[in-house]
Coordinates of C-alpha atoms in Angstrom, one line a residue:
X1 CA 0.0 0.0 0.0
X2 CA 1.3 3.4 -0.9
X3 CA 2.0 5.8 1.9
X4 CA 1.1 9.5 2.2
X5 CA 2.3 12.1 4.6
X6 CA -0.4 14.9 5.1
X7 CA 0.8 18.0 7.0
X8 CA -1.5 20.4 8.8
X9 CA -0.6 22.1 12.0
X10 CA -4.1 22.0 13.7
X11 CA -7.2 20.4 12.3
X12 CA -9.1 21.4 15.4
X13 CA -9.2 25.0 14.2
X14 CA -12.2 23.9 12.1
X15 CA -12.0 26.6 9.4
X16 CA -11.9 26.4 5.6
X17 CA -8.3 25.1 5.4
X18 CA -9.3 22.3 7.8
X19 CA -12.3 21.5 5.7
X20 CA -10.0 21.1 2.7
X21 CA -7.6 18.9 4.7
X22 CA -10.5 16.7 5.8
X23 CA -11.8 16.4 2.2
X24 CA -8.2 15.5 1.2
X25 CA -8.2 12.7 3.8
X26 CA -11.5 11.4 2.3
X27 CA -10.0 11.4 -1.2
X28 CA -6.9 9.6 0.0
X29 CA -9.0 7.1 1.9
X30 CA -11.1 6.4 -1.2
X31 CA -7.8 5.8 -3.2
X32 CA -6.9 3.1 -0.5
X33 CA -3.7 5.0 0.5
X34 CA -2.2 4.8 4.0
X35 CA -2.1 8.3 5.6
X36 CA 0.1 9.6 8.3
X37 CA -1.0 13.0 9.7
X38 CA 1.8 15.3 10.8
X39 CA 0.4 18.0 13.2
X40 CA 1.3 20.1 16.1
X41 CA -2.0 19.4 18.0
X42 CA -3.6 16.0 18.7
X43 CA -6.9 16.0 16.7
X44 CA -10.1 16.1 18.7
X45 CA -11.8 13.5 16.6
X46 CA -15.1 13.7 18.3
X47 CA -15.3 17.4 17.8
X48 CA -14.0 17.2 14.2
X49 CA -16.5 14.5 13.3
X50 CA -19.3 16.6 14.7
X51 CA -18.2 19.8 13.0
X52 CA -17.6 18.3 9.6
X53 CA -20.4 15.7 9.8
X54 CA -18.1 12.7 9.1
X55 CA -18.5 9.8 11.4
X56 CA -15.4 7.8 10.4
X57 CA -12.9 10.5 10.0
X58 CA -10.4 9.1 12.6
X59 CA -10.2 5.9 10.6
X60 CA -8.8 7.7 7.6
X61 CA -5.5 8.3 9.4
X62 CA -3.1 5.5 10.1
X63 CA -0.7 7.4 12.4
X64 CA -0.8 10.8 14.0
X65 CA 2.8 12.1 14.2
X66 CA 3.5 14.9 16.6
X67 CA 5.3 17.7 14.8
X68 CA 7.5 20.5 16.2
X69 CA 9.0 23.5 14.5
X70 CA 12.4 21.8 14.3
X71 CA 11.1 18.7 12.5
X72 CA 9.4 20.9 9.8
X73 CA 12.3 23.2 9.3
X74 CA 15.4 20.9 9.6
X75 CA 16.7 18.7 6.9
X76 CA 17.0 15.6 8.9
X77 CA 16.5 14.8 12.6
X78 CA 18.5 12.1 14.5
X79 CA 15.3 10.0 14.7
X80 CA 15.0 10.1 10.9
X81 CA 18.7 9.1 10.3
X82 CA 18.4 6.2 12.6
X83 CA 15.3 4.9 10.8
X84 CA 15.8 5.1 7.1
X85 CA 12.3 3.9 6.3
X86 CA 10.5 6.5 8.3
X87 CA 10.3 9.1 5.5
X88 CA 9.7 6.7 2.6
X89 CA 6.4 8.3 1.5
X90 CA 5.0 8.1 -1.9
X91 CA 3.3 11.4 -1.5
X92 CA 4.0 14.4 0.8
X93 CA 1.2 16.9 0.9
X94 CA 1.2 20.2 2.9
X95 CA -2.5 21.0 3.2
X96 CA -2.0 24.4 4.9
X97 CA 0.9 26.0 3.0
X98 CA -0.4 29.5 3.6
X99 CA 1.7 29.9 6.7
X100 CA 3.3 26.5 7.4
X101 CA 6.7 25.8 5.9
X102 CA 7.7 22.2 5.6
X103 CA 11.1 20.8 4.7
X104 CA 11.1 18.9 1.5
X105 CA 14.9 18.9 0.6
X106 CA 16.0 15.8 -1.3
X107 CA 12.5 14.8 -2.4
X108 CA 11.4 14.5 -6.0
X109 CA 9.1 17.4 -7.1
X110 CA 6.4 15.2 -8.6
X111 CA 6.0 13.5 -5.2
X112 CA 5.3 16.8 -3.4
X113 CA 2.0 18.7 -3.3
X114 CA 1.7 22.1 -1.7
X115 CA -1.8 23.4 -1.3
X116 CA -1.4 27.1 -0.8
X117 CA -4.6 29.1 -0.2
X118 CA -2.5 32.3 -0.4
X119 CA 1.3 32.8 0.0
X120 CA 1.2 34.6 3.3
X121 CA 4.7 33.9 4.7
X122 CA 6.7 36.4 2.7
X123 CA 4.1 39.1 3.3
X124 CA 3.9 38.4 7.0
X125 CA 7.7 38.2 7.4
X126 CA 8.1 41.6 5.6
X127 CA 5.6 43.2 8.1
X128 CA 7.1 41.3 11.1
X129 CA 3.7 39.8 11.8
X130 CA 5.0 36.2 11.2
X131 CA 6.7 36.3 14.6
X132 CA 3.2 35.8 16.2
X133 CA 2.7 32.7 14.0
X134 CA 6.1 31.4 15.1
X135 CA 5.3 32.0 18.7
X136 CA 2.0 30.1 18.4
X137 CA 3.9 27.2 16.7
X138 CA 6.5 27.1 19.5
X139 CA 3.7 27.2 22.1
X140 CA 1.8 24.3 20.4
X141 CA 4.8 22.1 20.3
X142 CA 6.3 23.2 23.6
X143 CA 9.6 23.9 21.8
X144 CA 12.1 26.5 23.1
X145 CA 14.1 28.5 20.6
X146 CA 16.6 31.1 21.6
X147 CA 16.6 33.4 18.6
X148 CA 13.3 34.3 16.9
X149 CA 15.4 36.1 14.2
X150 CA 17.2 32.9 13.2
X151 CA 13.9 30.9 13.3
X152 CA 12.2 33.5 11.1
X153 CA 15.1 33.4 8.6
X154 CA 15.0 29.6 8.6
X155 CA 11.3 29.5 8.1
X156 CA 11.4 31.8 5.1
X157 CA 14.2 29.7 3.5
X158 CA 12.3 26.5 4.0
X159 CA 9.0 28.1 2.7
X160 CA 10.7 29.4 -0.4
X161 CA 12.3 26.0 -1.1
X162 CA 8.9 24.3 -0.6
X163 CA 7.1 26.6 -3.0
X164 CA 9.8 26.4 -5.7
X165 CA 10.3 22.7 -5.5
X166 CA 6.8 21.2 -5.4
X167 CA 3.6 21.0 -7.3
X168 CA 1.7 24.1 -6.0
X169 CA -2.0 23.9 -5.9
X170 CA -4.2 26.9 -5.0
X171 CA -7.9 27.9 -4.8
X172 CA -8.6 30.8 -7.2
X173 CA -7.3 33.0 -9.9
X174 CA -6.8 35.7 -7.2
X175 CA -4.5 33.4 -5.2
X176 CA -2.7 32.0 -8.3
X177 CA -1.7 35.5 -9.3
X178 CA -0.3 36.1 -5.8
X179 CA 1.7 32.9 -6.0
X180 CA 3.1 33.8 -9.3
X181 CA 4.1 37.3 -8.1
X182 CA 6.1 35.9 -5.2
X183 CA 7.3 32.7 -7.0
X184 CA 7.6 33.3 -10.7
X185 CA 9.1 29.8 -11.3
X186 CA 5.8 28.1 -10.2
X187 CA 2.9 27.2 -12.4
X188 CA 0.0 27.0 -9.8
X189 CA -2.8 24.5 -10.5
X190 CA -6.2 25.8 -9.5
X191 CA -8.4 23.2 -7.7
X192 CA -11.4 24.9 -6.1
X193 CA -11.9 24.0 -2.4
X194 CA -14.6 21.6 -1.4
X195 CA -18.1 22.8 -0.6
X196 CA -20.7 20.3 0.6
X197 CA -23.3 21.4 -1.9
X198 CA -25.6 18.5 -1.4
X199 CA -25.8 19.2 2.3
X200 CA -26.2 22.9 2.4
X201 CA -28.6 23.1 -0.5
X202 CA -31.1 21.1 1.6
X203 CA -32.5 24.4 2.9
X204 CA -32.4 26.5 -0.3
X205 CA -36.2 26.3 -0.5
X206 CA -36.8 27.2 3.2
X207 CA -39.9 29.4 3.7
X208 CA -39.1 30.2 7.3
X209 CA -36.4 32.9 6.7
X210 CA -36.2 35.9 9.1
X211 CA -34.5 39.2 8.6
X212 CA -31.3 37.5 9.9
X213 CA -27.8 38.1 8.8
X214 CA -25.2 35.3 9.2
X215 CA -21.5 36.1 9.7
X216 CA -19.5 32.9 9.4
X217 CA -15.8 32.4 10.2
X218 CA -13.4 31.4 12.9
X219 CA -13.2 33.7 15.9
X220 CA -9.8 35.1 15.0
X221 CA -8.7 38.7 14.6
X222 CA -7.6 38.0 11.0
X223 CA -11.3 37.5 10.1
X224 CA -12.1 41.2 10.9
X225 CA -15.3 40.4 12.7
X226 CA -15.4 43.9 14.1
X227 CA -16.5 45.1 10.7
X228 CA -19.7 43.1 11.0
X229 CA -20.4 44.9 14.2
X230 CA -19.8 48.3 12.5
X231 CA -22.3 47.3 9.9
X232 CA -24.8 46.3 12.6
X233 CA -24.4 49.7 14.1
X234 CA -25.2 51.3 10.7
X235 CA -28.3 49.1 10.3
X236 CA -29.4 50.0 13.8
X237 CA -29.0 53.7 13.0
X238 CA -31.3 53.2 10.0
X239 CA -34.0 51.8 12.3
X240 CA -33.8 48.4 10.6
X241 CA -35.3 45.4 12.2
X242 CA -32.8 42.6 11.9
X243 CA -30.8 40.0 13.8
X244 CA -27.2 39.0 13.2
X245 CA -25.7 35.7 14.2
X246 CA -21.9 35.4 14.2
X247 CA -20.9 31.7 14.1
X248 CA -17.6 30.1 13.9
X249 CA -15.1 27.8 15.6
X250 CA -13.4 29.1 18.8
X251 CA -10.1 27.8 20.0
X252 CA -8.6 28.5 23.4
X253 CA -5.9 30.9 22.2
X254 CA -8.6 33.3 20.8
X255 CA -10.8 33.5 24.0
X256 CA -9.5 37.1 24.6
X257 CA -10.7 38.1 21.1
X258 CA -14.0 36.4 21.6
X259 CA -14.5 38.3 24.9
X260 CA -13.5 41.6 23.2
X261 CA -16.3 41.0 20.6
X262 CA -18.7 40.4 23.4
X263 CA -17.7 43.7 25.0
X264 CA -18.1 45.6 21.7
X265 CA -21.6 44.2 21.3
X266 CA -22.6 45.4 24.8
X267 CA -20.9 48.8 24.6
X268 CA -22.6 49.6 21.2
X269 CA -26.0 48.5 22.4
X270 CA -26.3 45.6 20.0
X271 CA -27.1 42.8 22.5
X272 CA -30.7 42.6 21.3
X273 CA -29.6 42.2 17.7
X274 CA -26.3 40.4 17.6
X275 CA -25.4 37.0 19.1
X276 CA -22.2 35.0 19.0
X277 CA -22.4 31.3 18.3
X278 CA -19.0 29.5 18.9
X279 CA -18.4 25.9 17.8
X280 CA -21.6 25.4 16.0
X281 CA -21.9 21.9 14.5
X282 CA -22.8 21.4 10.9
X283 CA -26.4 20.5 11.5
X284 CA -27.0 23.5 13.7
X285 CA -25.3 25.6 11.0
X286 CA -27.7 24.2 8.4
X287 CA -30.7 25.2 10.6
X288 CA -29.2 28.7 11.0
X289 CA -28.9 29.0 7.3
X290 CA -32.5 27.9 6.8
X291 CA -33.9 30.7 8.8
X292 CA -31.5 33.5 7.5
X293 CA -31.6 35.7 4.4
X294 CA -28.1 37.2 4.1
X295 CA -24.5 36.1 4.5
X296 CA -22.2 39.1 5.4
X297 CA -18.5 38.5 5.0
X298 CA -16.2 41.0 6.8
X299 CA -12.8 39.6 5.7
X300 CA -11.2 41.7 3.0
X301 CA -8.8 40.0 0.6
X302 CA -10.1 36.5 1.3
X303 CA -8.3 34.1 -1.0
X304 CA -11.6 32.2 -1.8
X305 CA -14.2 32.3 0.9
X306 CA -15.6 28.8 1.4
X307 CA -18.2 29.9 3.9
X308 CA -19.5 32.3 1.3
X309 CA -20.1 29.5 -1.2
X310 CA -21.6 27.3 1.6
X311 CA -24.1 30.0 2.4
X312 CA -24.9 30.7 -1.3
X313 CA -25.6 27.0 -1.7
X314 CA -28.1 27.3 1.1
X315 CA -29.9 30.2 -0.6
X316 CA -28.4 33.0 1.3
X317 CA -27.6 36.2 -0.5
X318 CA -23.9 37.1 -0.2
X319 CA -22.6 40.6 0.7
X320 CA -18.8 40.5 0.4
X321 CA -15.8 42.9 0.0
X322 CA -15.0 44.1 -3.5
X323 CA -11.5 42.6 -3.2
X324 CA -10.5 39.0 -3.0
X325 CA -11.1 35.6 -4.5
X326 CA -14.8 35.8 -3.7
X327 CA -15.2 38.3 -6.6
X328 CA -14.8 35.4 -9.0
X329 CA -18.2 33.9 -8.0
X330 CA -20.2 36.7 -6.2
X331 CA -22.1 39.1 -8.5
X332 CA -20.7 42.6 -8.6
X333 CA -23.9 44.1 -7.3
X334 CA -23.3 42.2 -4.0
X335 CA -19.9 43.6 -3.3
X336 CA -19.2 46.5 -0.9
X337 CA -16.4 49.0 -0.4
X338 CA -17.4 50.3 3.1
X339 CA -19.8 49.6 5.9
X340 CA -22.5 52.0 4.8
X341 CA -22.5 50.5 1.3
X342 CA -22.6 47.0 2.9
X343 CA -25.7 48.1 5.0
X344 CA -27.5 49.3 1.9
X345 CA -26.8 46.1 0.0
X346 CA -28.0 44.0 3.0
X347 CA -31.3 45.9 3.1
X348 CA -31.8 45.3 -0.6
X349 CA -30.9 41.6 -0.3
X350 CA -33.5 41.0 2.4
X351 CA -36.2 41.1 -0.4
X352 CA -34.7 38.6 -2.8
X353 CA -37.2 36.1 -4.1
X354 CA -37.0 32.3 -4.1
X355 CA -36.1 32.1 -7.8
X356 CA -33.0 34.3 -7.1
X357 CA -32.0 32.2 -4.2
X358 CA -32.1 29.1 -6.4
X359 CA -30.0 30.9 -9.0
X360 CA -27.4 31.7 -6.3
X361 CA -27.4 28.1 -5.1
X362 CA -26.9 26.7 -8.6
X363 CA -24.1 29.1 -9.4
X364 CA -21.7 27.5 -6.8
X365 CA -22.4 23.8 -7.7
X366 CA -19.0 23.8 -9.5
X367 CA -17.4 23.9 -6.1
X368 CA -18.8 20.6 -4.8
X369 CA -16.8 18.3 -2.6
X370 CA -17.1 15.6 -5.2
X371 CA -15.4 17.7 -7.8
X372 CA -12.6 18.7 -5.5
X373 CA -11.9 15.1 -4.6
X374 CA -12.0 14.0 -8.3
X375 CA -9.5 16.8 -9.2
X376 CA -7.2 15.9 -6.3
X377 CA -7.4 12.2 -7.2
X378 CA -6.6 13.0 -10.8
X379 CA -3.6 15.0 -9.7
X380 CA -2.3 12.2 -7.5
X381 CA -2.9 9.5 -10.1
X382 CA -1.1 11.5 -12.9
X383 CA 1.8 12.8 -11.0
X384 CA 2.3 10.8 -7.9
X385 CA 0.5 7.4 -7.6
X386 CA 1.2 6.1 -11.0
X387 CA 4.5 4.0 -11.1

């Protein structure tokens, strides 16, 4: 049986990158491949199976290998040199190559797949924001490193080598252009991320929709959820009757941010209109979609926006920033440039009829999970699995 190493620092985060990693695990399992998962954090299988609605997810992984920053950045560890069969994988796939470097020196390029949602590392290092990422990695693996400067330099070197020496896959034209800008030698392959169209479209014909706005994304400062609260303030000032549900996965390290959002809601007098829903499972999310009309997305420059496509599949009208990968599938009339414009588009979107909701749902069928898995399997078969 052929062996695969799948690398992802934390499946428990439960966001779009994790959904893609889980769909990749499904595809690898369907190809009868043995998968070792390399990760900083032990997967909470019960929670993951609940969030993603997959009852046998834990059975898709043969071994869970605890990673640390050293094992991902160094060429060879003592353990590896003493066990020459340990790294004999037919495929090595980094499923979260936005921010996670992984050493691939000495491997054949056709055996390496790098799924990069967006090449964040060079950008974050230039702005010195990558230090926060490195500190989180060090904390997750309980690894002490004396010089953050040296670690940062090493991380960038490994990341550059990985991007230049593997088959790079990305999620949109928007992201592909960014990869080419930073790494001109690459020729990124676009495989759209997996959306469970069959599941979310179950509620497209719901007739119990309220004037409810859904904001969906991890409780993480990078998601810019404060903008949703700014829009809620504008709507309140327009004497609009509405409710806003902000749903997403919440990990321990972001409790302070979650509490900050709670405080903002209270201070701005939004408690009667806005509620936070952490760690909503997939069935509760479907119920929420079925009684809502609009999906507001506050993250500017989103490489793709899986939650946007999920909501559209369920019949919600998207209201998104006018910059990012989401512009490739969201109509121009539904894109905003500031919170006042967003509020106006939301008001107009509340009155969309059933036919328009079906049209939105049909427009994202091309992003189905089945198509993602078929495309990934084709890539693996053509470039990796075939002898």
